[in-house]
XYZ file of C-alpha atoms in Angstrom:
398
model
C 31.247 19.488 39.623
C 32.505 20.584 36.262
C 31.579 17.315 34.504
C 28.337 15.267 34.788
C 27.824 11.917 33.047
C 24.495 10.102 32.453
C 24.073 6.796 30.830
C 21.244 4.329 30.443
C 19.312 2.255 27.939
C 16.144 0.428 27.026
C 15.466 -3.093 25.796
C 12.710 -3.484 23.248
C 10.980 -6.706 22.173
C 8.141 -6.907 19.626
C 5.969 -9.376 17.887
C 3.341 -8.814 15.188
C 1.021 -11.103 13.265
C -1.100 -10.546 10.176
C -4.092 -12.837 9.545
C -4.276 -11.863 5.894
C -2.438 -13.957 3.296
C -1.172 -13.131 -0.188
C -2.391 -15.181 -3.078
C -0.061 -16.315 -5.836
C -0.379 -18.304 -9.155
C 0.876 -21.874 -8.374
C 0.028 -23.373 -11.766
C -0.617 -21.880 -15.207
C -0.893 -22.879 -18.832
C -0.314 -21.161 -22.245
C -3.415 -19.973 -24.106
C -3.428 -19.015 -27.702
C -5.935 -16.187 -28.424
C -6.928 -13.714 -31.071
C -9.319 -10.603 -31.270
C -12.739 -9.959 -32.693
C -14.544 -6.731 -33.535
C -18.103 -6.785 -32.016
C -21.212 -5.576 -33.775
C -24.973 -5.105 -32.951
C -27.645 -4.959 -35.548
C -24.989 -4.724 -38.213
C -23.306 -1.733 -36.629
C -19.777 -2.032 -35.274
C -19.497 -1.252 -31.588
C -17.004 1.527 -30.675
C -13.726 0.645 -29.014
C -10.957 -1.779 -29.443
C -11.145 -5.446 -30.500
C -12.232 -7.906 -27.853
C -10.109 -10.851 -26.825
C -11.306 -14.104 -28.208
C -10.413 -17.445 -26.450
C -10.973 -20.937 -28.126
C -13.328 -23.565 -26.762
C -12.200 -26.858 -25.138
C -11.511 -28.338 -28.626
C -9.320 -25.297 -29.655
C -11.927 -23.840 -32.013
C -12.795 -20.129 -32.195
C -16.647 -19.935 -32.258
C -19.367 -17.483 -31.469
C -20.077 -19.340 -28.235
C -16.367 -19.245 -27.201
C -16.330 -15.524 -28.009
C -19.283 -14.987 -25.677
C -17.647 -17.107 -23.000
C -14.455 -15.097 -22.991
C -14.107 -12.995 -19.867
C -14.056 -9.240 -20.317
C -10.467 -8.155 -19.888
C -8.870 -9.846 -16.964
C -12.152 -10.375 -15.071
C -13.974 -13.585 -14.417
C -17.446 -12.035 -14.614
C -18.145 -12.906 -18.226
C -18.883 -10.614 -21.215
C -20.908 -7.490 -20.441
C -21.186 -6.248 -24.073
C -24.563 -6.773 -25.828
C -23.620 -7.933 -29.324
C -25.066 -10.290 -31.964
C -22.220 -10.317 -34.517
C -18.497 -10.006 -34.985
C -15.621 -9.663 -37.467
C -12.526 -11.811 -36.880
C -9.172 -10.099 -36.598
C -8.246 -9.022 -40.170
C -4.566 -9.787 -39.472
C -5.237 -13.516 -39.903
C -2.313 -15.725 -38.722
C -0.519 -12.557 -37.480
C -3.390 -11.729 -35.139
C -2.728 -14.600 -32.706
C -0.972 -14.181 -29.380
C -0.080 -16.375 -26.328
C -0.585 -15.561 -22.619
C -0.227 -17.352 -19.327
C -3.617 -18.316 -17.905
C -3.732 -19.247 -14.088
C -5.109 -22.704 -13.448
C -4.373 -22.917 -9.720
C -3.732 -20.586 -6.841
C -1.969 -20.818 -3.568
C -1.582 -18.676 -0.535
C 1.657 -17.594 1.174
C 1.830 -17.983 4.952
C 0.527 -15.093 6.992
C 3.184 -12.551 7.860
C 4.651 -12.908 11.347
C 7.462 -10.680 12.590
C 9.459 -10.486 15.808
C 12.597 -8.868 17.001
C 14.373 -7.177 19.872
C 17.159 -4.652 20.459
C 18.914 -2.626 23.098
C 18.880 1.175 22.726
C 21.696 2.966 24.809
C 21.671 6.574 25.886
C 24.658 8.658 27.082
C 25.080 12.311 27.942
C 28.208 14.287 28.928
C 27.635 17.769 30.467
C 30.466 20.288 30.918
C 29.367 22.754 33.622
C 30.785 26.264 33.379
C 28.852 27.222 36.461
C 25.465 26.217 37.951
C 23.552 28.071 35.231
C 25.629 27.401 32.005
C 26.872 24.229 30.475
C 27.896 22.546 27.222
C 26.527 19.116 26.526
C 26.903 16.138 24.150
C 24.041 13.540 23.900
C 24.071 10.330 22.001
C 21.091 7.973 21.801
C 19.888 5.000 19.871
C 16.375 4.051 19.283
C 14.438 1.223 17.613
C 11.172 1.698 15.857
C 9.405 -1.490 15.059
C 7.188 -1.719 11.936
C 3.758 -0.263 12.751
C 0.477 -1.986 12.039
C 0.018 0.268 8.929
C 3.556 -0.618 7.638
C 3.667 -4.293 8.471
C 0.235 -5.665 7.638
C -1.626 -6.295 4.286
C -4.723 -4.324 3.506
C -3.634 -0.885 2.267
C -5.132 -0.246 -1.114
C -1.937 1.419 -2.485
C 0.916 -0.687 -1.164
C 1.916 -3.970 0.330
C 4.499 -4.806 2.946
C 7.473 -6.988 2.187
C 7.930 -10.245 4.106
C 11.375 -9.331 5.579
C 10.570 -5.826 6.803
C 13.186 -4.837 9.359
C 12.884 -2.400 12.316
C 14.312 1.057 11.996
C 17.460 1.937 13.992
C 18.027 5.588 14.786
C 21.369 7.078 15.954
C 20.901 10.622 17.141
C 23.464 13.271 18.138
C 22.702 16.456 19.999
C 25.504 18.931 20.725
C 24.835 22.285 22.276
C 25.043 25.050 24.866
C 22.443 25.911 27.453
C 22.046 28.839 29.828
C 19.425 29.709 32.537
C 19.851 32.889 34.550
C 17.566 34.092 37.396
C 17.516 37.712 38.761
C 19.806 38.868 36.019
C 18.736 42.513 35.552
C 15.990 42.827 38.044
C 14.469 40.736 40.895
C 12.429 37.827 39.537
C 13.491 38.068 35.938
C 14.682 34.970 33.968
C 16.796 34.539 30.888
C 16.893 31.186 29.019
C 19.033 30.432 25.962
C 19.907 27.185 24.215
C 21.537 26.543 20.873
C 22.231 23.109 19.433
C 23.233 21.031 16.393
C 21.337 17.769 15.801
C 21.709 14.772 13.459
C 19.365 11.792 13.092
C 20.711 8.761 11.154
C 17.977 6.227 10.562
C 19.161 2.867 9.155
C 16.548 0.591 7.511
C 14.099 3.514 7.354
C 10.621 2.310 6.396
C 8.933 3.972 3.554
C 7.061 3.307 0.333
C 8.798 2.337 -2.976
C 7.717 1.921 -6.497
C 8.547 -1.093 -8.781
C 8.202 -0.072 -12.430
C 8.388 -3.677 -13.593
C 4.919 -4.431 -12.351
C 3.704 -0.955 -11.407
C 3.341 -2.005 -7.753
C 3.916 -0.127 -4.479
C 5.645 -1.777 -1.489
C 6.288 -0.683 2.074
C 10.008 -1.531 2.358
C 13.285 -0.588 4.010
C 15.786 1.870 2.498
C 19.425 1.829 3.539
C 19.448 5.198 5.439
C 17.489 8.445 5.994
C 19.371 11.337 7.543
C 18.110 14.636 8.867
C 20.510 17.342 10.361
C 20.385 20.942 11.350
C 20.436 23.580 14.047
C 17.962 24.816 16.606
C 17.719 27.867 18.869
C 15.481 28.346 21.926
C 15.539 31.563 23.919
C 13.385 33.678 26.110
C 13.325 36.578 28.638
C 10.718 36.966 31.246
C 10.655 40.289 33.186
C 7.341 39.671 34.896
C 5.270 42.452 33.421
C 6.555 41.561 29.846
C 8.123 38.530 28.218
C 9.616 37.564 24.931
C 10.241 34.074 23.464
C 12.230 33.296 20.323
C 12.974 29.935 18.780
C 14.260 28.913 15.404
C 15.322 25.824 13.506
C 17.515 25.418 10.367
C 17.697 22.169 8.418
C 20.896 21.360 6.567
C 19.779 18.170 5.009
C 17.004 15.630 4.645
C 18.330 12.748 2.511
C 17.680 9.192 1.621
C 20.262 6.644 0.525
C 19.365 3.235 -1.009
C 21.651 1.526 -3.438
C 19.161 -1.088 -4.544
C 16.476 1.364 -5.478
C 18.983 3.560 -7.334
C 20.257 0.568 -9.245
C 16.651 -0.449 -10.140
C 15.927 2.941 -11.491
C 19.194 3.138 -13.514
C 18.471 -0.210 -15.131
C 14.861 0.505 -16.027
C 14.233 -0.144 -19.712
C 13.132 3.558 -20.142
C 15.808 4.954 -17.785
C 17.579 6.967 -20.505
C 14.381 8.345 -21.949
C 13.113 9.279 -18.428
C 16.541 10.622 -17.356
C 16.779 7.963 -14.557
C 20.102 6.580 -15.879
C 22.040 8.986 -13.712
C 20.134 8.217 -10.516
C 22.597 8.590 -7.521
C 22.535 6.195 -4.611
C 21.735 9.141 -2.229
C 19.088 11.750 -3.081
C 17.615 14.763 -1.419
C 14.199 13.927 0.141
C 13.359 10.464 -1.078
C 12.977 8.340 -4.236
C 9.676 8.360 -6.218
C 6.511 7.556 -4.177
C 8.380 7.599 -0.788
C 6.390 9.082 2.099
C 9.197 11.383 2.981
C 8.674 13.450 -0.191
C 5.568 14.875 1.347
C 7.230 15.392 4.695
C 10.188 17.641 3.634
C 10.568 20.150 6.470
C 11.027 23.943 5.898
C 14.580 25.087 5.365
C 14.170 27.366 8.427
C 11.435 28.356 10.806
C 11.197 31.274 13.321
C 8.699 31.389 16.184
C 8.405 34.390 18.353
C 5.999 35.591 21.115
C 5.653 39.064 22.734
C 3.380 39.169 25.798
C 2.310 41.399 28.575
C 0.863 40.662 32.154
C -1.164 43.607 33.278
C -3.544 44.566 36.102
C -1.723 42.556 38.779
C -1.180 39.783 36.239
C -4.939 39.211 35.895
C -4.552 39.931 32.166
C -2.136 37.935 30.082
C -2.119 39.052 26.383
C 0.170 38.992 23.431
C 1.094 38.286 19.780
C 2.588 35.082 18.378
C 4.334 35.021 15.023
C 5.225 31.888 13.132
C 7.383 32.093 10.010
C 8.217 29.164 7.782
C 10.425 29.270 4.706
C 10.000 27.037 1.670
C 11.068 23.343 1.869
C 14.610 22.197 2.629
C 14.909 20.706 -0.843
C 12.711 21.055 -3.934
C 12.193 17.441 -4.932
C 11.739 17.873 -8.686
C 14.382 15.458 -10.090
C 13.277 12.385 -12.115
C 14.238 10.027 -9.245
C 12.003 12.084 -6.905
C 8.892 11.951 -9.170
C 8.971 8.466 -10.723
C 5.752 6.651 -9.912
C 3.647 9.767 -10.227
C 2.411 9.626 -6.704
C 3.685 10.705 -3.235
C 4.894 13.940 -4.891
C 6.184 16.897 -2.887
C 3.738 19.775 -2.260
C 5.819 22.959 -2.739
C 4.703 25.343 -0.066
C 5.602 28.996 -0.109
C 7.199 31.102 2.732
C 4.504 32.305 5.133
C 4.221 34.386 8.253
C 1.198 33.679 10.489
C 0.193 35.901 13.423
C -1.972 34.882 16.379
C -3.512 37.030 19.131
C -4.342 35.778 22.602
C -5.764 37.333 25.776
C -6.659 35.662 29.064
C -8.502 37.582 31.858
C -8.829 36.024 35.246
C -11.866 37.398 37.036
C -11.412 35.474 40.237
C -9.081 32.639 41.317
C -11.721 30.282 40.093
C -12.996 31.904 36.890
C -11.319 33.117 33.693
C -12.107 33.926 30.044
C -9.779 33.393 27.159
C -9.892 34.860 23.599
C -7.681 33.488 20.888
C -7.627 34.694 17.251
C -5.570 32.389 15.063
C -4.246 33.608 11.688
C -5.041 37.192 12.580
C -4.370 38.580 9.056
C -6.442 35.803 7.382
C -3.434 34.706 5.346
C -3.994 32.097 2.621
C -1.305 29.420 3.045
C -0.530 25.750 2.983
C 0.777 24.017 6.017
C 4.308 22.764 5.952
C 4.378 18.939 5.661
C 0.861 18.938 4.371
C -0.149 15.629 2.653
C -2.653 17.377 0.376
C -3.287 20.745 -1.314
C -5.914 21.773 1.315
C -5.056 25.279 2.593
C -4.545 26.072 6.302
C -7.391 27.503 8.305
C -8.251 31.181 7.835
C -8.816 33.623 10.606
C -10.345 31.627 13.494
C -11.738 33.076 16.728
C -12.211 30.966 19.839
C -13.679 32.110 23.152
C -13.319 29.970 26.188
C -14.906 30.575 29.679
C -13.590 28.371 32.563
C -15.117 28.196 36.029
C -14.039 25.888 38.874
C -16.429 24.962 41.710
């Protein structure tokens, strides 16, 4: 048949519950306060003036100064002092702040949802070994425990976190030929274009109004590119070659872009021209540390000798620099989750496996044969990749 059609789908239902609750200020009152410079034995203590709250009658006394909490804490004063100087600004040295008087707790986060993810493929057969194909699939990714629960020290989830919806396209050509140039040989070849569109992608965002981090949805995250897989196996020798090329890795979110453009310091920090769609992600987004290499090439050349008892060869892995250098103001705002710029690298590995008997074999693998200093692509830290590493395995079956 010249045409093959495949279709299917999967229904997904999920429910999550977090026992932690978020506290909030339910009542507060205005408090008028000033500052005092502390001293000990007649010597002024170094540092800034200390906040000075009044007592219950509204008077600023030595006892009320000692009772004033240190900073925003409730642990009391930790300075050892026996004297003080009032704020020399007099009436101009008084300020007002909101002091919490009662706290409440928001309900624990509960989430649930469901969705249907269809799949369809059309295959156009040129013969039994060659065909063109078009694949379309949808997928749902529900918020993970890391993303949907409270407890992370650097970010908090939002209450209405939505599941991700992925729409993927895969269009390509595939070939698999047997006995092409000699008996028993095999030629495989596949080239394809792919695109993943993720609506409501879950990532981290930064809110400059309160310097807080939130795990939230963005409108869309898109990745697209090309991939190649090929190989020829002649029995005594074989060659594999695969490659990938990324066209784009981009985030779109109108709300985040608007927030950055309207920041009070947007013009000074050059955020006033933030576009709705940016390469990589906005500041503090997890995707900034996961920007794939523009292109990668993986190749293997191997030999089978001594009646195929010895299988040995060399692997080469080449990675270019990242698809995008994320150095724009909208990529770096928040000062964390920044991209690690990795350099192009070529890593060589050697392997050999000798089979003594049908039940015993020894394997030698030398990774990073040239002991190259490099950083892994998509690395979350500046820790370099492993240097030359030798591994010897002996396997026996009884």
